[in-house]
Amino acid sequence: MQEAAAGDGPEQEAQWIRRMAEGDREAFERLFHAYQRRVFAYIWRLLNDTPLAEELTNDVLVEVWKGAKRFRGQGKPSSWIFGIAHHKVLDQMRRRRPRTAGIEEMFRMADPAEGPEAQALRQDERAALQAALARLSPEHREVLELTFYQGCSVEEIARITDCPPNTVKTRMFYARKKLREMLEKP
Amino acid sequence: MNHHEILEMLPWYANASLDEPTRRSVEAHLRECAECARELEEIEKLERSMKEFAAPVPEPSPFLLTRAKAAIEDYERGRWWPAIPSFARAVMAAQLVLIVALAGGVVYLKQPGGGFTTLSGPTGQAGAGPRLTVAFQAGVSEELARQTILELRGTIVGGPSALGLYTIQLPDGAGLGAALARLRENQRVIRFAQKAAD
């Protein structure tokens, strides 16, 4: 996965988890620092709610502590951790509809160094892409998120989302198809 | 891998997560297949756009770690019982049952009769010894009078009368003569002492 903290490979992470299983708080802190932003970003992009994303990030990492003894190194630690996050997000989605990005948030992203015309054009593109992403189903958004933001492989996504690799590929195909259709519409 | 399989794998070629043999197969196919090359361009454009135009992720609270550590400590405190070996748990449970049973027994035994004591002390002396009639010297303190009676192991059971007389009950087996002699010697406290009328 792409956003891992520098130098923290799967081996190192698996070692932290083994130490956590023995009650090592320092190992937990290290894993927490390596993952809190990644897990938070993943949840935030799917739910678009900062306090809720913080709460769930916390829940996920505490769950990792609780389940450290069960981790047998059968996959990458990141797949296991994002798998826990995936289930937390699904639970939330069942309870509420995700909030789509507000218009104020989109304007806040404008780059002040650009000229007004370029800025307007980019803002149009940005708004269109964000609107299209927000209209995708959670499964389609998630496969894009895990592929392009988290850098996951097909197998990792399959493990995280608890579905066969072929389903991951199919979801990616339809996610891109729908995005293309939405972005091509005038 | 055929054309269709490679087409499906292109997003993961773009994010560089393919294993080495698959990546080489895709690259070889891309050199020959214009459709896949175009598709890859589209995917890379989408990836760039998503990274460039996506709403910036806010920074999570700096207190997240503190919260997580507190949650962990709560969890660890709550699981001390399951962490104890099962035989030790059985011993502890048996001890607890024993303590509760003993406490219950103590409470039960204290219930009938003597559950409390009045400040006036025991009343009456069933099967007690002889009774005396006593008058104290004027101005004798309550403490001195009490001490004198207690030395005889007696109890005031009557009085004071209009004349300032008290009836003292001596314990069973106490000698009347010895008690009277002792009282009469103590003239600093006792003004008058004799056997009480039956």
Coordinates of C-alpha atoms in Angstrom, one line a residue:
Chain A
M1 CA 0.0 0.0 0.0
Q2 CA 1.3 3.5 -0.8
E3 CA 0.7 5.7 2.2
A4 CA 2.5 3.6 4.8
A5 CA 4.9 5.5 7.0
A6 CA 8.4 5.4 5.7
G7 CA 10.3 2.3 6.8
D8 CA 7.3 0.5 8.3
G9 CA 7.0 -2.6 6.1
P10 CA 4.5 -5.4 6.6
E11 CA 7.2 -7.4 8.6
Q12 CA 7.7 -4.6 11.0
E13 CA 4.0 -4.0 11.4
A14 CA 3.4 -7.7 12.0
Q15 CA 6.0 -7.6 14.7
W16 CA 4.3 -4.7 16.4
I17 CA 1.0 -6.6 16.4
R18 CA 2.7 -9.6 18.0
R19 CA 4.1 -7.4 20.7
M20 CA 0.7 -5.8 21.2
A21 CA -0.7 -9.3 21.8
E22 CA 1.7 -9.4 24.7
G23 CA 0.4 -6.1 26.0
D24 CA 3.1 -3.8 24.7
R25 CA 1.7 -0.3 24.7
E26 CA 4.7 1.2 22.9
A27 CA 4.1 -1.2 19.9
F28 CA 0.5 0.0 19.8
E29 CA 1.7 3.7 19.7
R30 CA 4.0 2.9 16.8
L31 CA 1.2 1.1 14.8
F32 CA -1.2 3.9 15.7
H33 CA 1.2 6.6 14.3
A34 CA 1.7 4.5 11.1
Y35 CA -2.0 4.0 10.5
Q36 CA -4.1 6.7 12.1
R37 CA -4.0 9.1 9.1
R38 CA -4.5 6.3 6.5
V39 CA -7.4 4.8 8.3
F40 CA -8.9 8.2 9.0
A41 CA -8.6 9.3 5.4
Y42 CA -10.2 6.0 4.1
I43 CA -13.1 6.4 6.5
W44 CA -13.5 10.2 5.9
R45 CA -13.6 9.8 2.1
L46 CA -16.3 7.2 2.4
L47 CA -18.4 9.0 5.0
N48 CA -17.4 12.6 4.7
D49 CA -17.9 13.3 8.4
T50 CA -14.9 14.3 10.4
P51 CA -16.1 13.6 14.0
L52 CA -17.5 10.3 12.9
A53 CA -14.3 9.4 11.0
E54 CA -12.3 10.2 14.1
E55 CA -14.5 8.0 16.3
L56 CA -14.4 5.1 13.9
T57 CA -10.6 5.4 13.4
N58 CA -10.3 5.2 17.1
D59 CA -12.6 2.1 17.2
V60 CA -10.6 0.4 14.4
L61 CA -7.2 0.8 16.1
V62 CA -8.6 -0.2 19.5
E63 CA -10.1 -3.2 17.8
V64 CA -6.6 -4.0 16.4
W65 CA -5.3 -4.0 20.0
K66 CA -8.1 -6.3 21.1
G67 CA -7.7 -8.7 18.2
A68 CA -3.9 -8.7 18.2
K69 CA -3.8 -12.2 19.6
R70 CA -6.0 -13.4 16.7
F71 CA -3.7 -12.0 14.0
R72 CA -1.8 -15.0 12.6
G73 CA 0.0 -13.2 9.8
Q74 CA -2.2 -14.8 7.2
G75 CA -2.1 -11.6 5.1
K76 CA -0.6 -8.1 5.3
P77 CA -1.4 -6.3 8.5
S78 CA -2.7 -3.4 6.3
S79 CA -5.4 -5.7 4.8
W80 CA -6.5 -6.9 8.2
I81 CA -6.6 -3.3 9.6
F82 CA -8.5 -1.9 6.5
G83 CA -10.8 -5.0 6.7
I84 CA -11.8 -3.9 10.2
A85 CA -12.3 -0.3 9.0
H86 CA -14.4 -1.6 6.1
H87 CA -16.8 -3.3 8.4
K88 CA -17.0 -0.3 10.7
V89 CA -17.9 1.9 7.7
L90 CA -20.4 -0.6 6.4
D91 CA -22.1 -0.6 9.8
Q92 CA -22.3 3.2 9.7
M93 CA -23.6 3.2 6.2
R94 CA -26.4 0.9 7.2
R95 CA -27.4 3.4 9.8
R96 CA -27.1 6.6 7.8
R97 CA -26.8 8.0 4.3
P98 CA -23.3 9.4 3.7
R99 CA -23.1 13.1 3.5
T100 CA -21.9 14.4 0.1
A101 CA -19.2 17.1 0.0
G102 CA -20.7 20.5 0.5
I103 CA -20.3 23.3 -2.0
E104 CA -18.4 25.4 0.6
E105 CA -15.8 22.6 0.9
M106 CA -15.3 22.6 -2.9
F107 CA -14.7 26.4 -3.0
R108 CA -12.3 26.2 -0.1
M109 CA -10.1 24.0 -2.2
A110 CA -9.5 26.6 -4.9
D111 CA -5.8 27.4 -5.4
P112 CA -5.3 31.2 -4.9
A113 CA -2.1 31.2 -7.0
E114 CA -4.2 30.5 -10.2
G115 CA -5.8 33.1 -12.4
P116 CA -9.5 33.6 -12.1
E117 CA -10.3 31.8 -15.4
A118 CA -8.1 28.8 -14.7
Q119 CA -9.4 28.7 -11.2
A120 CA -13.0 28.7 -12.4
L121 CA -12.2 25.9 -15.0
R122 CA -10.5 23.8 -12.4
Q123 CA -13.2 24.4 -10.0
D124 CA -15.8 23.2 -12.5
E125 CA -13.8 20.0 -13.1
R126 CA -13.3 19.5 -9.4
A127 CA -17.0 20.0 -8.6
A128 CA -18.0 17.7 -11.4
L129 CA -15.6 14.9 -10.3
Q130 CA -16.6 15.2 -6.7
A131 CA -20.3 15.2 -7.5
A132 CA -19.9 12.1 -9.6
L133 CA -17.8 10.3 -6.9
A134 CA -20.5 11.2 -4.3
R135 CA -23.2 9.7 -6.5
L136 CA -21.4 6.3 -6.8
S137 CA -22.5 3.4 -4.6
P138 CA -20.4 2.9 -1.5
E139 CA -18.9 -0.3 -3.0
H140 CA -17.8 1.5 -6.1
R141 CA -16.4 4.4 -4.2
E142 CA -14.6 2.1 -1.9
V143 CA -12.9 0.1 -4.7
L144 CA -11.6 3.4 -6.2
E145 CA -10.5 4.6 -2.8
L146 CA -8.6 1.4 -2.0
T147 CA -7.0 1.3 -5.4
F148 CA -6.0 4.9 -6.1
Y149 CA -5.6 6.4 -2.6
Q150 CA -4.5 3.4 -0.6
G151 CA -2.6 1.6 -3.4
C152 CA -4.1 -1.8 -2.6
S153 CA -3.8 -4.8 -4.9
V154 CA -6.9 -6.8 -6.1
E155 CA -6.2 -9.5 -3.6
E156 CA -5.8 -7.0 -0.7
I157 CA -9.1 -5.3 -1.7
A158 CA -10.8 -8.8 -1.8
R159 CA -9.6 -9.5 1.7
I160 CA -10.6 -6.1 3.0
T161 CA -14.0 -6.2 1.5
D162 CA -14.5 -9.9 2.1
C163 CA -15.4 -10.7 -1.5
P164 CA -13.8 -12.6 -4.4
P165 CA -11.1 -10.9 -6.6
N166 CA -13.4 -11.1 -9.6
T167 CA -16.0 -9.1 -7.8
V168 CA -13.3 -6.5 -7.1
K169 CA -12.5 -6.3 -10.8
T170 CA -16.2 -6.1 -11.7
R171 CA -16.8 -3.3 -9.2
M172 CA -13.9 -1.3 -10.6
F173 CA -15.2 -1.8 -14.1
Y174 CA -18.7 -0.5 -13.2
A175 CA -17.3 2.3 -11.0
R176 CA -15.3 3.7 -13.9
K177 CA -18.1 3.2 -16.3
K178 CA -20.5 5.1 -14.2
L179 CA -18.0 7.9 -13.5
R180 CA -17.4 8.2 -17.2
E181 CA -21.1 8.5 -18.0
M182 CA -21.7 11.1 -15.3
L183 CA -18.7 13.2 -16.3
E184 CA -19.6 13.0 -20.0
K185 CA -23.1 14.3 -19.4
P186 CA -23.4 18.1 -20.1
Chain B
M1 CA -3.3 -13.8 -19.7
N2 CA -5.7 -12.8 -22.5
H3 CA -6.7 -9.3 -23.6
H4 CA -9.8 -9.2 -21.4
E5 CA -7.9 -10.3 -18.3
I6 CA -5.3 -7.7 -18.9
L7 CA -7.9 -5.0 -19.5
E8 CA -9.4 -5.8 -16.1
M9 CA -6.0 -5.6 -14.4
L10 CA -5.0 -2.2 -15.7
P11 CA -6.1 -0.1 -12.7
W12 CA -3.8 -2.2 -10.6
Y13 CA -1.0 -1.8 -13.1
A14 CA -1.5 1.9 -12.8
N15 CA -1.3 1.8 -9.0
A16 CA 1.8 -0.4 -9.2
S17 CA 0.4 -3.2 -7.0
L18 CA 0.8 -6.1 -9.5
D19 CA 3.3 -8.9 -8.8
E20 CA 6.3 -9.0 -11.0
P21 CA 5.2 -11.7 -13.5
T22 CA 1.8 -10.1 -14.0
R23 CA 3.3 -6.7 -14.4
R24 CA 5.6 -8.0 -17.2
S25 CA 2.7 -9.7 -19.0
V26 CA 0.7 -6.5 -18.9
E27 CA 3.6 -4.4 -20.2
A28 CA 4.2 -6.9 -23.0
H29 CA 0.6 -6.7 -24.0
L30 CA 0.4 -2.9 -23.8
R31 CA 3.2 -2.6 -26.4
E32 CA 1.0 -4.4 -28.9
C33 CA -2.6 -3.5 -27.9
A34 CA -3.7 0.1 -28.7
E35 CA -7.1 -0.4 -27.0
C36 CA -5.4 -1.3 -23.7
A37 CA -2.9 1.5 -24.0
R38 CA -5.8 4.0 -24.5
E39 CA -7.6 2.5 -21.5
L40 CA -4.5 2.8 -19.4
E41 CA -4.2 6.5 -20.3
E42 CA -7.8 7.0 -19.1
I43 CA -7.2 5.2 -15.9
E44 CA -4.1 7.2 -15.2
K45 CA -6.0 10.4 -15.9
L46 CA -8.7 9.4 -13.5
E47 CA -6.2 8.5 -10.8
R48 CA -4.5 11.9 -11.3
S49 CA -7.8 13.7 -11.1
M50 CA -8.9 11.9 -8.0
K51 CA -5.7 12.8 -6.3
E52 CA -5.7 16.4 -7.5
F53 CA -9.4 17.2 -7.1
A54 CA -10.5 15.2 -4.2
A55 CA -11.4 17.2 -1.2
P56 CA -8.4 17.5 1.1
V57 CA -8.6 15.1 4.0
P58 CA -8.7 17.1 7.3
E59 CA -6.2 16.4 10.0
P60 CA -7.6 14.1 12.6
S61 CA -7.7 15.3 16.2
P62 CA -4.3 15.3 18.0
F63 CA -6.1 13.6 20.9
L64 CA -6.9 10.5 19.0
L65 CA -4.0 8.5 20.5
T66 CA -4.9 9.7 24.1
R67 CA -8.5 8.5 23.5
A68 CA -7.4 5.2 22.0
K69 CA -5.0 4.6 25.0
A70 CA -7.8 5.3 27.4
A71 CA -10.1 2.9 25.6
I72 CA -7.4 0.2 25.8
E73 CA -6.9 0.7 29.5
D74 CA -10.6 0.5 30.1
Y75 CA -10.7 -2.7 28.1
E76 CA -7.7 -4.2 29.9
R77 CA -9.2 -3.4 33.3
G78 CA -12.4 -5.1 32.3
R79 CA -10.8 -8.3 31.3
W80 CA -8.7 -9.2 34.4
W81 CA -11.2 -11.9 35.4
P82 CA -11.1 -13.9 32.1
A83 CA -7.3 -13.6 32.2
I84 CA -7.0 -15.6 35.4
P85 CA -6.4 -19.3 34.9
S86 CA -9.7 -21.3 35.3
F87 CA -8.5 -23.3 38.4
A88 CA -7.6 -20.0 40.2
R89 CA -11.0 -18.6 39.2
A90 CA -12.7 -21.6 40.8
V91 CA -10.7 -21.2 44.0
M92 CA -11.5 -17.5 44.2
A93 CA -15.2 -18.2 43.5
A94 CA -15.3 -20.8 46.3
Q95 CA -13.6 -18.4 48.7
L96 CA -16.1 -15.7 47.9
V97 CA -19.0 -18.1 48.6
L98 CA -17.4 -19.0 51.9
I99 CA -17.0 -15.4 52.9
V100 CA -20.6 -14.6 52.1
A101 CA -21.8 -17.6 54.0
L102 CA -19.7 -16.7 57.1
A103 CA -20.9 -13.1 57.0
G104 CA -24.5 -14.3 56.7
G105 CA -24.0 -16.7 59.7
V106 CA -22.6 -13.9 61.8
V107 CA -25.5 -11.6 61.0
Y108 CA -28.0 -14.4 61.7
L109 CA -26.4 -15.3 65.1
K110 CA -26.5 -11.7 66.2
Q111 CA -30.2 -11.3 65.5
P112 CA -32.0 -12.9 68.5
G113 CA -31.9 -11.1 71.9
G114 CA -28.7 -9.1 72.6
G115 CA -28.7 -7.2 69.3
F116 CA -28.4 -4.0 71.4
T117 CA -27.5 -2.8 74.9
T118 CA -29.3 0.1 76.7
L119 CA -27.3 2.7 78.5
S120 CA -29.0 1.8 81.8
G121 CA -27.4 -1.6 81.6
P122 CA -29.0 -4.9 82.5
T123 CA -32.3 -4.7 84.4
G124 CA -33.0 -7.1 87.2
Q125 CA -30.9 -10.0 88.4
A126 CA -32.8 -13.2 88.1
G127 CA -31.8 -15.6 90.9
A128 CA -29.7 -12.8 92.5
G129 CA -28.2 -12.6 96.0
P130 CA -29.1 -10.5 98.9
R131 CA -30.4 -6.9 98.7
L132 CA -29.1 -3.9 100.7
T133 CA -30.5 -0.6 101.6
V134 CA -27.9 2.1 101.3
A135 CA -27.7 5.9 101.8
F136 CA -24.8 7.9 100.4
Q137 CA -23.1 10.8 102.2
A138 CA -24.2 14.2 101.1
G139 CA -22.2 15.6 98.2
V140 CA -20.8 12.3 97.1
S141 CA -20.2 12.3 93.4
E142 CA -22.0 10.0 91.1
E143 CA -18.7 8.5 90.0
L144 CA -17.7 7.6 93.6
A145 CA -21.1 6.1 94.4
R146 CA -21.0 4.0 91.2
Q147 CA -17.5 2.8 91.9
T148 CA -18.5 1.7 95.4
I149 CA -21.4 -0.3 94.2
L150 CA -19.5 -1.8 91.4
E151 CA -16.8 -3.0 93.8
L152 CA -19.5 -5.2 95.4
R153 CA -20.6 -6.2 91.9
G154 CA -24.0 -4.8 92.9
T155 CA -26.8 -3.1 90.9
I156 CA -29.1 -0.3 92.0
V157 CA -32.6 -1.8 91.6
G158 CA -34.5 0.8 93.6
G159 CA -34.4 4.4 94.8
P160 CA -33.7 7.0 95.5
S161 CA -36.6 7.1 98.0
A162 CA -37.8 10.3 99.7
L163 CA -35.2 9.8 102.3
G164 CA -32.4 9.3 99.8
L165 CA -32.3 5.5 100.2
Y166 CA -31.2 3.1 97.3
T167 CA -31.8 -0.6 97.1
I168 CA -28.7 -2.5 95.9
Q169 CA -29.0 -6.0 94.5
L170 CA -25.9 -8.1 95.2
P171 CA -25.0 -11.0 92.8
D172 CA -25.9 -14.6 93.6
G173 CA -23.6 -16.1 96.2
A174 CA -22.3 -12.7 97.6
G175 CA -21.9 -12.6 101.3
L176 CA -24.3 -10.2 103.0
G177 CA -22.2 -9.7 106.1
A178 CA -19.0 -9.0 104.2
A179 CA -20.7 -6.6 101.9
L180 CA -22.3 -4.7 104.8
A181 CA -19.0 -4.5 106.7
R182 CA -17.2 -3.2 103.6
L183 CA -19.8 -0.5 103.1
R184 CA -19.9 0.6 106.7
E185 CA -16.2 0.9 106.7
N186 CA -16.4 3.3 103.8
Q187 CA -17.9 6.2 105.7
R188 CA -16.5 8.8 103.3
V189 CA -19.1 7.5 100.8
I190 CA -21.7 5.5 102.7
R191 CA -23.9 7.2 105.4
F192 CA -26.0 4.2 106.0
A193 CA -26.2 0.5 105.0
Q194 CA -28.3 -2.4 106.1
K195 CA -30.0 -5.6 104.7
A196 CA -33.1 -4.6 102.7
A197 CA -36.5 -5.6 104.1
D198 CA -37.8 -8.7 102.3

